[in-house]
Structures are given as C-alpha cells and as structure tokens.
PDB file of C-alpha atoms in Angstrom:
ATOM      1  CA  MET H 513     -11.365  18.694   1.278  1.00  0.00           C
ATOM      2  CA  ILE H 514     -12.089  19.434  -2.372  1.00  0.00           C
ATOM      3  CA  LEU H 515      -9.080  21.364  -3.422  1.00  0.00           C
ATOM      4  CA  TRP H 516      -8.406  19.638  -6.724  1.00  0.00           C
ATOM      5  CA  ARG H 517     -10.000  22.599  -8.468  1.00  0.00           C
ATOM      6  CA  ALA H 518      -9.949  25.139  -5.649  1.00  0.00           C
ATOM      7  CA  ARG H 519      -9.183  28.784  -6.041  1.00  0.00           C
ATOM      8  CA  GLN H 520      -5.500  29.399  -5.955  1.00  0.00           C
ATOM      9  CA  ASP H 521      -5.622  32.736  -4.190  1.00  0.00           C
ATOM     10  CA  PRO H 522      -4.044  32.875  -0.732  1.00  0.00           C
ATOM     11  CA  LEU H 523      -6.369  33.587   2.132  1.00  0.00           C
ATOM     12  CA  SER H 524      -7.224  37.259   2.249  1.00  0.00           C
ATOM     13  CA  THR H 525      -7.616  38.795   5.744  1.00  0.00           C
ATOM     14  CA  LYS H 526      -8.334  42.252   4.327  1.00  0.00           C
ATOM     15  CA  ILE H 527     -11.578  43.702   5.724  1.00  0.00           C
ATOM     16  CA  THR H 528     -13.320  45.199   2.724  1.00  0.00           C
ATOM     17  CA  ASN H 529     -15.095  48.001   4.500  1.00  0.00           C
ATOM     18  CA  GLN H 530     -15.493  49.383   8.009  1.00  0.00           C
ATOM     19  CA  ALA H 531     -16.838  46.486  10.099  1.00  0.00           C
ATOM     20  CA  GLU H 532     -19.053  47.090  13.122  1.00  0.00           C
ATOM     21  CA  LEU H 533     -18.152  45.276  16.305  1.00  0.00           C
ATOM     22  CA  ALA H 534     -20.893  43.297  18.085  1.00  0.00           C
ATOM     23  CA  ALA H 535     -21.132  43.496  21.856  1.00  0.00           C
ATOM     24  CA  ASP H 536     -19.106  40.359  22.246  1.00  0.00           C
ATOM     25  CA  GLY H 537     -16.336  41.743  20.038  1.00  0.00           C
ATOM     26  CA  THR H 538     -17.126  39.729  16.925  1.00  0.00           C
ATOM     27  CA  PHE H 539     -17.754  41.276  13.501  1.00  0.00           C
ATOM     28  CA  ASN H 540     -18.546  40.522   9.859  1.00  0.00           C
ATOM     29  CA  PRO H 541     -15.281  41.338   8.056  1.00  0.00           C
ATOM     30  CA  PHE H 542     -17.045  41.906   4.678  1.00  0.00           C
ATOM     31  CA  PRO H 543     -20.030  44.152   5.527  1.00  0.00           C
ATOM     32  CA  LYS H 544     -20.437  45.499   2.018  1.00  0.00           C
ATOM     33  CA  PHE H 545     -20.070  42.134   0.205  1.00  0.00           C
ATOM     34  CA  LYS H 546     -23.154  40.894  -1.629  1.00  0.00           C
ATOM     35  CA  PHE H 547     -23.761  37.496  -0.007  1.00  0.00           C
ATOM     36  CA  THR H 548     -25.958  35.049  -1.880  1.00  0.00           C
ATOM     37  CA  GLY H 549     -27.711  33.741   1.236  1.00  0.00           C
ATOM     38  CA  ALA H 550     -28.323  34.530   4.920  1.00  0.00           C
ATOM     39  CA  LEU H 551     -25.070  33.158   6.356  1.00  0.00           C
ATOM     40  CA  ARG H 552     -22.388  35.580   7.446  1.00  0.00           C
ATOM     41  CA  PRO H 553     -18.791  35.079   8.625  1.00  0.00           C
ATOM     42  CA  VAL H 554     -18.139  35.874  12.266  1.00  0.00           C
ATOM     43  CA  TYR H 555     -14.642  37.097  13.024  1.00  0.00           C
ATOM     44  CA  PRO H 556     -12.043  37.421  14.466  1.00  0.00           C
ATOM     45  CA  LEU H 557     -10.628  34.057  13.620  1.00  0.00           C
ATOM     46  CA  SER H 558      -8.800  32.302  16.340  1.00  0.00           C
ATOM     47  CA  PRO H 559      -4.966  32.086  16.120  1.00  0.00           C
ATOM     48  CA  LYS H 560      -3.467  29.354  13.904  1.00  0.00           C
ATOM     49  CA  ARG H 561      -3.397  26.106  15.933  1.00  0.00           C
ATOM     50  CA  LEU H 562      -0.003  24.595  16.616  1.00  0.00           C
ATOM     51  CA  VAL H 563       1.236  21.105  15.703  1.00  0.00           C
ATOM     52  CA  PRO H 564       3.957  19.598  17.916  1.00  0.00           C
ATOM     53  CA  ALA H 565       7.369  19.523  16.312  1.00  0.00           C
ATOM     54  CA  HIS H 566       7.686  15.719  16.569  1.00  0.00           C
ATOM     55  CA  ILE H 567       4.672  15.153  14.277  1.00  0.00           C
ATOM     56  CA  ALA H 568       5.646  14.528  10.611  1.00  0.00           C
ATOM     57  CA  ARG H 569       4.047  16.936   8.245  1.00  0.00           C
ATOM     58  CA  PRO H 570       3.463  17.339   4.403  1.00  0.00           C
ATOM     59  CA  ASP H 571       5.753  19.601   2.347  1.00  0.00           C
ATOM     60  CA  TYR H 572       3.333  22.493   2.410  1.00  0.00           C
ATOM     61  CA  ALA H 573       2.891  22.634   6.139  1.00  0.00           C
ATOM     62  CA  ASP H 574       5.767  25.032   6.776  1.00  0.00           C
ATOM     63  CA  ASP H 575       5.880  26.706   3.372  1.00  0.00           C
ATOM     64  CA  PRO H 576       5.129  30.511   3.665  1.00  0.00           C
ATOM     65  CA  GLU H 577       2.638  30.161   0.838  1.00  0.00           C
ATOM     66  CA  GLY H 578       1.469  26.689   1.724  1.00  0.00           C
ATOM     67  CA  TYR H 579       2.501  25.451  -1.651  1.00  0.00           C
ATOM     68  CA  PRO H 580       2.305  21.690  -2.173  1.00  0.00           C
ATOM     69  CA  LYS H 581       5.393  21.231  -4.364  1.00  0.00           C
ATOM     70  CA  SER H 582       4.921  17.460  -4.535  1.00  0.00           C
ATOM     71  CA  GLU H 583       1.571  17.836  -6.228  1.00  0.00           C
ATOM     72  CA  ARG H 584       3.260  19.580  -9.165  1.00  0.00           C
ATOM     73  CA  THR H 585       5.542  16.715  -9.991  1.00  0.00           C
ATOM     74  CA  ARG H 586       4.940  14.322 -12.945  1.00  0.00           C
ATOM     75  CA  ALA H 587       4.088  11.566 -10.439  1.00  0.00           C
ATOM     76  CA  ALA H 588       1.028  13.510  -9.379  1.00  0.00           C
ATOM     77  CA  GLN H 589      -0.382  13.463 -12.882  1.00  0.00           C
ATOM     78  CA  GLU H 590      -0.872   9.691 -13.164  1.00  0.00           C
ATOM     79  CA  PRO H 591      -2.897   7.498 -10.877  1.00  0.00           C
ATOM     80  CA  ARG H 592      -0.640   5.463  -8.514  1.00  0.00           C
ATOM     81  CA  ILE H 593      -0.990   1.738  -7.800  1.00  0.00           C
ATOM     82  CA  LEU H 594      -0.129   1.225  -4.114  1.00  0.00           C
ATOM     83  CA  ASN H 595       1.734  -1.732  -2.796  1.00  0.00           C
ATOM     84  CA  ALA H 596       0.544  -3.882   0.175  1.00  0.00           C
ATOM     85  CA  GLY H 597       2.516  -1.839   2.698  1.00  0.00           C
ATOM     86  CA  GLU H 598       1.227   1.456   1.352  1.00  0.00           C
ATOM     87  CA  ILE H 599      -2.314   0.145   1.397  1.00  0.00           C
ATOM     88  CA  GLU H 600      -1.985  -0.701   5.097  1.00  0.00           C
ATOM     89  CA  LYS H 601      -0.792   2.881   5.767  1.00  0.00           C
ATOM     90  CA  MET H 602      -3.879   4.181   3.903  1.00  0.00           C
ATOM     91  CA  ARG H 603      -6.082   1.939   6.053  1.00  0.00           C
ATOM     92  CA  THR H 604      -4.547   3.341   9.199  1.00  0.00           C
ATOM     93  CA  VAL H 605      -4.806   7.042   8.264  1.00  0.00           C
ATOM     94  CA  ALA H 606      -8.371   6.431   6.932  1.00  0.00           C
ATOM     95  CA  ARG H 607      -9.386   4.918  10.256  1.00  0.00           C
ATOM     96  CA  PHE H 608      -7.996   7.941  12.058  1.00  0.00           C
ATOM     97  CA  GLY H 609      -9.902  10.222   9.795  1.00  0.00           C
ATOM     98  CA  ARG H 610     -13.233   8.379  10.479  1.00  0.00           C
ATOM     99  CA  GLU H 611     -12.613   8.481  14.219  1.00  0.00           C
ATOM    100  CA  ILE H 612     -11.905  12.179  14.211  1.00  0.00           C
ATOM    101  CA  LEU H 613     -14.938  13.018  12.023  1.00  0.00           C
ATOM    102  CA  ASP H 614     -17.265  10.964  14.214  1.00  0.00           C
ATOM    103  CA  LEU H 615     -15.888  12.638  17.365  1.00  0.00           C
ATOM    104  CA  ALA H 616     -16.381  16.135  15.929  1.00  0.00           C
ATOM    105  CA  ALA H 617     -19.938  15.251  14.674  1.00  0.00           C
ATOM    106  CA  SER H 618     -20.880  14.145  18.142  1.00  0.00           C
ATOM    107  CA  HIS H 619     -20.476  17.811  19.279  1.00  0.00           C
ATOM    108  CA  VAL H 620     -22.678  19.283  16.507  1.00  0.00           C
ATOM    109  CA  LYS H 621     -25.586  21.104  18.220  1.00  0.00           C
ATOM    110  CA  PRO H 622     -27.045  24.589  18.476  1.00  0.00           C
ATOM    111  CA  GLY H 623     -24.744  27.050  20.250  1.00  0.00           C
ATOM    112  CA  VAL H 624     -21.475  25.397  19.286  1.00  0.00           C
ATOM    113  CA  THR H 625     -19.169  27.429  17.080  1.00  0.00           C
ATOM    114  CA  THR H 626     -17.482  25.973  14.033  1.00  0.00           C
ATOM    115  CA  ASP H 627     -14.150  27.094  15.542  1.00  0.00           C
ATOM    116  CA  GLU H 628     -14.849  24.969  18.568  1.00  0.00           C
ATOM    117  CA  LEU H 629     -15.393  22.048  16.301  1.00  0.00           C
ATOM    118  CA  ASP H 630     -12.070  22.833  14.654  1.00  0.00           C
ATOM    119  CA  ALA H 631     -10.371  22.715  18.031  1.00  0.00           C
ATOM    120  CA  ILE H 632     -11.842  19.250  18.563  1.00  0.00           C
ATOM    121  CA  VAL H 633     -10.649  18.072  15.171  1.00  0.00           C
ATOM    122  CA  HIS H 634      -7.185  19.553  15.731  1.00  0.00           C
ATOM    123  CA  GLU H 635      -6.668  18.111  19.192  1.00  0.00           C
ATOM    124  CA  ALA H 636      -7.930  14.677  18.104  1.00  0.00           C
ATOM    125  CA  THR H 637      -5.561  14.707  15.125  1.00  0.00           C
ATOM    126  CA  ILE H 638      -2.428  15.572  17.004  1.00  0.00           C
ATOM    127  CA  ALA H 639      -3.357  13.102  19.745  1.00  0.00           C
ATOM    128  CA  ARG H 640      -2.858  10.409  17.061  1.00  0.00           C
ATOM    129  CA  ASN H 641       0.525  11.913  16.176  1.00  0.00           C
ATOM    130  CA  ALA H 642      -0.975  12.968  12.863  1.00  0.00           C
ATOM    131  CA  TYR H 643      -1.140  16.256  10.980  1.00  0.00           C
ATOM    132  CA  PRO H 644      -4.471  17.953   9.920  1.00  0.00           C
ATOM    133  CA  SER H 645      -3.977  18.025   6.126  1.00  0.00           C
ATOM    134  CA  PRO H 646      -5.906  21.249   5.443  1.00  0.00           C
ATOM    135  CA  LEU H 647      -3.770  23.373   7.855  1.00  0.00           C
ATOM    136  CA  ASN H 648      -1.711  25.789   5.760  1.00  0.00           C
ATOM    137  CA  TYR H 649      -2.595  23.935   2.492  1.00  0.00           C
ATOM    138  CA  ARG H 650      -2.370  26.879   0.106  1.00  0.00           C
ATOM    139  CA  LYS H 651      -2.603  28.955   3.331  1.00  0.00           C
ATOM    140  CA  PHE H 652      -5.895  27.555   4.502  1.00  0.00           C
ATOM    141  CA  PRO H 653      -6.001  28.806   8.137  1.00  0.00           C
ATOM    142  CA  LYS H 654      -7.758  25.961   9.951  1.00  0.00           C
ATOM    143  CA  SER H 655      -7.507  22.233  10.570  1.00  0.00           C
ATOM    144  CA  HIS H 656     -10.708  21.194   8.783  1.00  0.00           C
ATOM    145  CA  CYS H 657     -13.542  22.832   6.670  1.00  0.00           C
ATOM    146  CA  THR H 658     -16.976  23.566   7.988  1.00  0.00           C
ATOM    147  CA  SER H 659     -19.584  24.413   5.386  1.00  0.00           C
ATOM    148  CA  VAL H 660     -22.888  25.658   6.703  1.00  0.00           C
ATOM    149  CA  ASN H 661     -26.285  25.942   4.842  1.00  0.00           C
ATOM    150  CA  GLU H 662     -25.566  27.504   1.433  1.00  0.00           C
ATOM    151  CA  VAL H 663     -21.790  26.999   1.647  1.00  0.00           C
ATOM    152  CA  ILE H 664     -20.881  24.309  -0.918  1.00  0.00           C
ATOM    153  CA  CYS H 665     -17.364  23.722   0.343  1.00  0.00           C
ATOM    154  CA  HIS H 666     -14.162  25.187   1.930  1.00  0.00           C
ATOM    155  CA  GLY H 667     -15.958  27.058   4.734  1.00  0.00           C
ATOM    156  CA  ILE H 668     -13.499  28.427   7.264  1.00  0.00           C
ATOM    157  CA  PRO H 669     -14.328  27.642  10.963  1.00  0.00           C
ATOM    158  CA  ASP H 670     -15.073  30.851  12.813  1.00  0.00           C
ATOM    159  CA  ALA H 671     -16.931  32.305  15.774  1.00  0.00           C
ATOM    160  CA  ARG H 672     -20.471  31.838  14.422  1.00  0.00           C
ATOM    161  CA  LYS H 673     -22.626  29.671  16.601  1.00  0.00           C
ATOM    162  CA  LEU H 674     -24.612  26.899  14.902  1.00  0.00           C
ATOM    163  CA  GLU H 675     -28.280  27.473  14.975  1.00  0.00           C
ATOM    164  CA  GLU H 676     -31.359  25.247  15.203  1.00  0.00           C
ATOM    165  CA  GLY H 677     -32.255  24.256  11.684  1.00  0.00           C
ATOM    166  CA  ASP H 678     -28.808  24.715  10.168  1.00  0.00           C
ATOM    167  CA  ILE H 679     -27.048  21.965   8.241  1.00  0.00           C
ATOM    168  CA  VAL H 680     -23.274  21.676   8.459  1.00  0.00           C
ATOM    169  CA  ASN H 681     -20.722  19.707   6.562  1.00  0.00           C
ATOM    170  CA  LEU H 682     -17.551  18.690   8.369  1.00  0.00           C
ATOM    171  CA  ASP H 683     -14.614  17.891   6.051  1.00  0.00           C
ATOM    172  CA  VAL H 684     -11.741  16.060   7.852  1.00  0.00           C
ATOM    173  CA  SER H 685      -8.411  15.236   6.210  1.00  0.00           C
ATOM    174  CA  VAL H 686      -5.464  13.559   8.015  1.00  0.00           C
ATOM    175  CA  TYR H 687      -1.788  12.951   7.238  1.00  0.00           C
ATOM    176  CA  TYR H 688       0.034  10.153   9.025  1.00  0.00           C
ATOM    177  CA  ASP H 689       3.045   8.067   8.240  1.00  0.00           C
ATOM    178  CA  GLY H 690       3.438   9.630   4.824  1.00  0.00           C
ATOM    179  CA  PHE H 691      -0.182   9.200   3.648  1.00  0.00           C
ATOM    180  CA  HIS H 692      -3.365  11.289   3.608  1.00  0.00           C
ATOM    181  CA  SER H 693      -7.064  10.385   4.103  1.00  0.00           C
ATOM    182  CA  ASP H 694     -10.093  12.585   3.292  1.00  0.00           C
ATOM    183  CA  LEU H 695     -13.756  12.246   4.181  1.00  0.00           C
ATOM    184  CA  ASN H 696     -16.761  14.387   5.081  1.00  0.00           C
ATOM    185  CA  ALA H 697     -20.410  14.295   5.939  1.00  0.00           C
ATOM    186  CA  THR H 698     -23.407  16.692   6.318  1.00  0.00           C
ATOM    187  CA  TYR H 699     -25.254  16.876   9.635  1.00  0.00           C
ATOM    188  CA  PRO H 700     -28.469  18.387  10.884  1.00  0.00           C
ATOM    189  CA  VAL H 701     -28.180  20.950  13.696  1.00  0.00           C
ATOM    190  CA  GLY H 702     -31.146  20.174  15.952  1.00  0.00           C
ATOM    191  CA  LYS H 703     -34.420  19.791  14.105  1.00  0.00           C
ATOM    192  CA  ILE H 704     -34.251  20.609  10.400  1.00  0.00           C
ATOM    193  CA  SER H 705     -36.828  21.012   7.666  1.00  0.00           C
ATOM    194  CA  GLU H 706     -38.117  18.042   5.574  1.00  0.00           C
ATOM    195  CA  GLU H 707     -36.552  19.645   2.518  1.00  0.00           C
ATOM    196  CA  ASP H 708     -33.161  19.848   4.114  1.00  0.00           C
ATOM    197  CA  GLN H 709     -33.378  16.275   5.358  1.00  0.00           C
ATOM    198  CA  LYS H 710     -34.283  15.181   1.835  1.00  0.00           C
ATOM    199  CA  LEU H 711     -31.219  17.034   0.522  1.00  0.00           C
ATOM    200  CA  ILE H 712     -28.983  15.243   3.021  1.00  0.00           C
ATOM    201  CA  ASP H 713     -30.496  11.880   2.262  1.00  0.00           C
ATOM    202  CA  THR H 714     -30.279  12.439  -1.540  1.00  0.00           C
ATOM    203  CA  THR H 715     -26.603  13.400  -1.267  1.00  0.00           C
ATOM    204  CA  ARG H 716     -25.754  10.331   0.774  1.00  0.00           C
ATOM    205  CA  LYS H 717     -27.580   8.107  -1.732  1.00  0.00           C
ATOM    206  CA  CYS H 718     -25.680   9.777  -4.605  1.00  0.00           C
ATOM    207  CA  LEU H 719     -22.363   8.747  -2.977  1.00  0.00           C
ATOM    208  CA  ASP H 720     -23.557   5.256  -2.069  1.00  0.00           C
ATOM    209  CA  GLU H 721     -24.772   4.482  -5.580  1.00  0.00           C
ATOM    210  CA  ALA H 722     -21.535   5.840  -7.094  1.00  0.00           C
ATOM    211  CA  ILE H 723     -19.423   3.630  -4.798  1.00  0.00           C
ATOM    212  CA  LYS H 724     -21.409   0.553  -5.985  1.00  0.00           C
ATOM    213  CA  ILE H 725     -20.104   0.863  -9.530  1.00  0.00           C
ATOM    214  CA  CYS H 726     -16.401   0.890  -8.392  1.00  0.00           C
ATOM    215  CA  LYS H 727     -14.419  -2.156  -9.332  1.00  0.00           C
ATOM    216  CA  PRO H 728     -11.465  -3.038 -11.501  1.00  0.00           C
ATOM    217  CA  ASP H 729     -11.778  -1.665 -15.072  1.00  0.00           C
ATOM    218  CA  ALA H 730     -14.769   0.543 -14.283  1.00  0.00           C
ATOM    219  CA  LEU H 731     -14.576   3.935 -15.989  1.00  0.00           C
ATOM    220  CA  PHE H 732     -14.025   6.988 -13.864  1.00  0.00           C
ATOM    221  CA  ARG H 733     -16.469   8.909 -16.109  1.00  0.00           C
ATOM    222  CA  ASP H 734     -19.307   6.563 -15.089  1.00  0.00           C
ATOM    223  CA  ILE H 735     -19.265   7.800 -11.520  1.00  0.00           C
ATOM    224  CA  GLY H 736     -21.004  10.983 -12.589  1.00  0.00           C
ATOM    225  CA  LYS H 737     -23.536   8.877 -14.561  1.00  0.00           C
ATOM    226  CA  ALA H 738     -24.534   7.157 -11.313  1.00  0.00           C
ATOM    227  CA  ILE H 739     -24.872  10.381  -9.405  1.00  0.00           C
ATOM    228  CA  GLU H 740     -26.674  12.981 -11.536  1.00  0.00           C
ATOM    229  CA  PRO H 741     -29.899  11.094 -12.236  1.00  0.00           C
ATOM    230  CA  ILE H 742     -30.486  10.624  -8.481  1.00  0.00           C
ATOM    231  CA  ALA H 743     -29.917  14.275  -7.797  1.00  0.00           C
ATOM    232  CA  ARG H 744     -32.164  15.490 -10.629  1.00  0.00           C
ATOM    233  CA  ALA H 745     -34.979  13.079  -9.715  1.00  0.00           C
ATOM    234  CA  ASN H 746     -35.011  14.699  -6.249  1.00  0.00           C
ATOM    235  CA  GLY H 747     -35.074  18.306  -7.382  1.00  0.00           C
ATOM    236  CA  CYS H 748     -31.369  18.874  -6.939  1.00  0.00           C
ATOM    237  CA  SER H 749     -28.287  19.670  -9.075  1.00  0.00           C
ATOM    238  CA  VAL H 750     -24.710  18.454  -9.055  1.00  0.00           C
ATOM    239  CA  VAL H 751     -21.856  20.937  -8.554  1.00  0.00           C
ATOM    240  CA  ARG H 752     -19.526  20.700 -11.568  1.00  0.00           C
ATOM    241  CA  ALA H 753     -16.649  23.008 -10.500  1.00  0.00           C
ATOM    242  CA  TYR H 754     -15.209  20.720  -7.832  1.00  0.00           C
ATOM    243  CA  THR H 755     -14.294  17.016  -8.153  1.00  0.00           C
ATOM    244  CA  GLY H 756     -13.108  13.951  -6.380  1.00  0.00           C
ATOM    245  CA  HIS H 757      -9.429  13.184  -6.594  1.00  0.00           C
ATOM    246  CA  GLY H 758      -6.685  10.636  -6.128  1.00  0.00           C
ATOM    247  CA  ILE H 759      -5.210  10.543  -2.671  1.00  0.00           C
ATOM    248  CA  ASN H 760      -2.175   8.661  -1.251  1.00  0.00           C
ATOM    249  CA  ASN H 761       1.120  10.123  -0.213  1.00  0.00           C
ATOM    250  CA  LEU H 762      -0.249  13.267  -2.015  1.00  0.00           C
ATOM    251  CA  PHE H 763      -3.301  15.164  -0.708  1.00  0.00           C
ATOM    252  CA  HIS H 764      -4.635  15.806  -4.205  1.00  0.00           C
ATOM    253  CA  CYS H 765      -3.547  14.003  -7.375  1.00  0.00           C
ATOM    254  CA  ALA H 766      -4.780  12.077 -10.346  1.00  0.00           C
ATOM    255  CA  PRO H 767      -7.371  10.747 -11.110  1.00  0.00           C
ATOM    256  CA  ASN H 768      -9.725  13.689 -11.488  1.00  0.00           C
ATOM    257  CA  ILE H 769     -13.310  12.563 -10.683  1.00  0.00           C
ATOM    258  CA  PRO H 770     -16.275  14.649 -11.862  1.00  0.00           C
ATOM    259  CA  HIS H 771     -19.647  13.961 -10.260  1.00  0.00           C
ATOM    260  CA  TYR H 772     -21.888  14.865 -13.152  1.00  0.00           C
ATOM    261  CA  ALA H 773     -23.055  12.832 -16.145  1.00  0.00           C
ATOM    262  CA  LYS H 774     -21.537  13.126 -19.622  1.00  0.00           C
ATOM    263  CA  ASN H 775     -18.190  14.224 -18.284  1.00  0.00           C
ATOM    264  CA  LYS H 776     -14.944  13.502 -19.996  1.00  0.00           C
ATOM    265  CA  ALA H 777     -12.939  11.989 -17.150  1.00  0.00           C
ATOM    266  CA  VAL H 778     -10.197   9.614 -18.500  1.00  0.00           C
ATOM    267  CA  GLY H 779      -9.075   6.278 -17.239  1.00  0.00           C
ATOM    268  CA  ARG H 780     -10.229   3.043 -15.591  1.00  0.00           C
ATOM    269  CA  MET H 781     -10.011   1.874 -12.074  1.00  0.00           C
ATOM    270  CA  LYS H 782      -7.189  -0.560 -11.211  1.00  0.00           C
ATOM    271  CA  PRO H 783      -6.523  -2.614  -8.036  1.00  0.00           C
ATOM    272  CA  GLY H 784      -4.331  -0.574  -5.688  1.00  0.00           C
ATOM    273  CA  MET H 785      -5.712   2.827  -6.677  1.00  0.00           C
ATOM    274  CA  THR H 786      -7.007   5.061  -3.895  1.00  0.00           C
ATOM    275  CA  PHE H 787      -9.255   8.103  -4.532  1.00  0.00           C
ATOM    276  CA  THR H 788     -12.193  10.051  -3.215  1.00  0.00           C
ATOM    277  CA  ILE H 789     -15.782  10.416  -4.405  1.00  0.00           C
ATOM    278  CA  GLU H 790     -17.407  13.489  -2.847  1.00  0.00           C
ATOM    279  CA  PRO H 791     -20.539  14.768  -4.583  1.00  0.00           C
ATOM    280  CA  MET H 792     -21.707  18.294  -3.743  1.00  0.00           C
ATOM    281  CA  ILE H 793     -25.454  18.492  -4.255  1.00  0.00           C
ATOM    282  CA  ASN H 794     -27.426  21.753  -4.331  1.00  0.00           C
ATOM    283  CA  LEU H 795     -31.135  22.232  -3.784  1.00  0.00           C
ATOM    284  CA  GLY H 796     -32.826  23.422  -6.968  1.00  0.00           C
ATOM    285  CA  PRO H 797     -31.585  23.609 -10.574  1.00  0.00           C
ATOM    286  CA  SER H 798     -28.455  25.657 -10.158  1.00  0.00           C
ATOM    287  CA  TYR H 799     -25.140  23.785 -10.095  1.00  0.00           C
ATOM    288  CA  ALA H 800     -23.089  26.949 -10.205  1.00  0.00           C
ATOM    289  CA  ALA H 801     -20.153  27.226  -7.772  1.00  0.00           C
ATOM    290  CA  ASP H 802     -18.731  30.571  -8.904  1.00  0.00           C
ATOM    291  CA  ASP H 803     -19.544  32.622  -5.770  1.00  0.00           C
ATOM    292  CA  HIS H 804     -16.791  33.031  -3.244  1.00  0.00           C
ATOM    293  CA  TRP H 805     -16.580  35.182  -0.246  1.00  0.00           C
ATOM    294  CA  PRO H 806     -13.620  37.646  -0.055  1.00  0.00           C
ATOM    295  CA  ASP H 807     -11.725  35.185   2.108  1.00  0.00           C
ATOM    296  CA  ASN H 808     -11.085  33.438  -1.232  1.00  0.00           C
ATOM    297  CA  TRP H 809     -12.083  30.078   0.152  1.00  0.00           C
ATOM    298  CA  THR H 810     -15.738  29.969   1.068  1.00  0.00           C
ATOM    299  CA  CYS H 811     -17.732  28.800  -1.967  1.00  0.00           C
ATOM    300  CA  THR H 812     -21.564  29.261  -1.901  1.00  0.00           C
ATOM    301  CA  THR H 813     -24.526  28.510  -4.060  1.00  0.00           C
ATOM    302  CA  SER H 814     -25.328  31.298  -6.479  1.00  0.00           C
ATOM    303  CA  ASP H 815     -29.038  31.440  -5.424  1.00  0.00           C
ATOM    304  CA  GLY H 816     -28.638  31.020  -1.690  1.00  0.00           C
ATOM    305  CA  ASN H 817     -30.154  27.528  -1.651  1.00  0.00           C
ATOM    306  CA  ARG H 818     -28.706  24.957   0.640  1.00  0.00           C
ATOM    307  CA  SER H 819     -25.975  22.477  -0.354  1.00  0.00           C
ATOM    308  CA  ALA H 820     -24.870  19.147   1.060  1.00  0.00           C
ATOM    309  CA  GLN H 821     -21.924  16.793   0.549  1.00  0.00           C
ATOM    310  CA  PHE H 822     -20.621  13.388   1.598  1.00  0.00           C
ATOM    311  CA  GLU H 823     -17.163  11.903   0.933  1.00  0.00           C
ATOM    312  CA  GLU H 824     -15.302   8.678   1.369  1.00  0.00           C
ATOM    313  CA  THR H 825     -11.738   7.528   0.534  1.00  0.00           C
ATOM    314  CA  LEU H 826     -11.857   4.361  -1.544  1.00  0.00           C
ATOM    315  CA  LEU H 827      -9.464   1.550  -2.451  1.00  0.00           C
ATOM    316  CA  ILE H 828      -9.998  -0.563  -5.598  1.00  0.00           C
ATOM    317  CA  THR H 829      -9.368  -4.221  -4.753  1.00  0.00           C
ATOM    318  CA  GLU H 830      -8.946  -7.253  -6.981  1.00  0.00           C
ATOM    319  CA  THR H 831     -12.693  -8.007  -6.637  1.00  0.00           C
ATOM    320  CA  GLY H 832     -14.358  -4.663  -6.066  1.00  0.00           C
ATOM    321  CA  VAL H 833     -13.949  -1.672  -3.741  1.00  0.00           C
ATOM    322  CA  GLU H 834     -13.114  -1.129  -0.094  1.00  0.00           C
ATOM    323  CA  ILE H 835     -14.428   2.017   1.694  1.00  0.00           C
ATOM    324  CA  LEU H 836     -11.296   2.886   3.713  1.00  0.00           C
ATOM    325  CA  THR H 837     -13.141   5.559   5.674  1.00  0.00           C
ATOM    326  CA  ALA H 838     -16.238   3.608   6.422  1.00  0.00           C
ATOM    327  CA  PRO H 839     -17.706   3.600   9.959  1.00  0.00           C
ATOM    328  CA  LYS H 840     -16.928   0.559  12.034  1.00  0.00           C
ATOM    329  CA  SER H 841     -20.573  -0.549  11.656  1.00  0.00           C
ATOM    330  CA  SER H 842     -20.031  -0.888   7.924  1.00  0.00           C
TER     331      SER H 842
END
C-alpha cells in the first residue's frame, strides 16, 4: 500500500449527484464526475469488516480518523536498523503477506468482485491472528487495495465484477506481532491484450532489476536509475507522485524511495534496514498521478491508459538483499 505520499483527506462517502440504481441495487456514486477512463465504481460498499478483539492492532486501527500517531514521531523520520529478533518478526509477517496475496490471486477471474477478493484477504489475515494493515489507515475502508485497469493505486474494493481482459493489482499489507509487511502484484483477468501483458512484464522487470542493485552502501536514489530506462524502452512511464517506503513496526516511515531517475532521495542502504520497492508503471508517456476519484483514494492515470505495479518488502543483509515477501519457489 503506497501511502507514503497518499492524499490526506478522509474517505468521502458523499454522493456527488443523484445516482441511478441498477436492477441489482448497485450504483455509481459519482455519476457526474469526469472519469479519465472506462472504469466506474460500483456501490454500495459492504460494511466494514470486523477484526476479533484478541488480535493486536496498530495505533490507527481504532482511531476515529485512522490517524497513525506513531508515524509522526521523530523515530519515523530516520531509517531503522533492526536487530535479529525484529528481523525474524519481519520474516514471519512477510511470509503471511505472501501467503495471503497468493491465496487472493488464485481467485482472480471474470465475474468475481473486488469486494469478494477483499473478504478472502480479510479472512485469511485474521485466521493468522494478524491485522489487515490498510483497514482504517487514514480511514481507508477495506482490508486491501484493488486497482483495476487505469487505476494506479489505492483502489477501494467494491461490487464491480472483474471482466475478461481486465488487469487488477492486489495490494496486501499485514500487521503481526508488532510489525508490518507490504507487497502487491498485477494479474491478468482471463485473456488480456499483448499490450497489457507487455505492461505487466515490464513492470515486474522494473522491480526485479531494482532489487538487484540493493546491497550495503548502495544509494537509495539509484533505485530509480535502474527502473526508468526499462520503462521508457518499453513505451511506458514511471509514476513520480508515489514512492516506496521504510516498513517495520511502522507501516510507512523513512527511507523515502522514488522510482524515477535523477531523483534526490537521500541515504545509503545498511544491513538491518527493511523497506519496499513498488514501481507504478503507466502505458504511454504520461507519469501523472493527479487524478483522484471523489472517494479521495482511487488514483488513476490522467489519460485513461492502463497502469501496473509490483511490490516486495526487502531486507538489507551483510552481503546483499533478502526478498522477505518472495514466493516459496524463490
């Protein structure tokens, strides 16, 4: 979940104009809004999913505004070096995150709603006595993000059914034993176009090549240098408004990790640091990420072109990098 530079507005449930109900009782809550692409929200949203009381939760979980007070402390402004015990906790929560993402991804197919995927994520998370990190973070209403087609990030799971030819990003974040993990991937829905498959493959390559440069004393600013040439060579652009971020006992913290070249990120990687790399890659030349739906979360491409993303949580080791959220086969 890429909330390091997310909009700070709380979720708006205001319906901008009179919405027409479909035969099944669903509706577009923003019928007069000028969408950049063909995708539309399908409401009503399902009720907020409950987390059993015995499950430990982050500080924002029960805050009326979902405010993460711990992320505004001085400790959040400097990258942390984790000790051996903390690293083991990160490995555990990262493994949970990968298991949950892979489970949800196995249900991606035409006819499934993104809210049904959210229910799968939620139930799998609490089954592990873990908390779904996005839930109530700055009042985000669901347990993970689902970003379809032209949505760059922060899509809210709703009643829209996935359609043949869609692409969908599932962004799963988990809190367990005092630590968070964060990962995502973009999936085809049924048979997709060659162009969309190339976008997905390019985005995965961008992340993989960026991970290869990670090691002690590597510069954070060089991550973008590894990513942008690959995107541009394949007719794509790198979103600049959202970044990777530190992650540990805090959901989002230092370091700040841009994904584009010639950025001014500060700092070097040190053993014991944990952070995400999560490039958002748009088809075409536009890297703009200024268009948001009136829900104040859903960010879309400005030209309606499709966007893809992949993310892993990483640990810098004494000799290189460990992908904490890697699939078992890795």
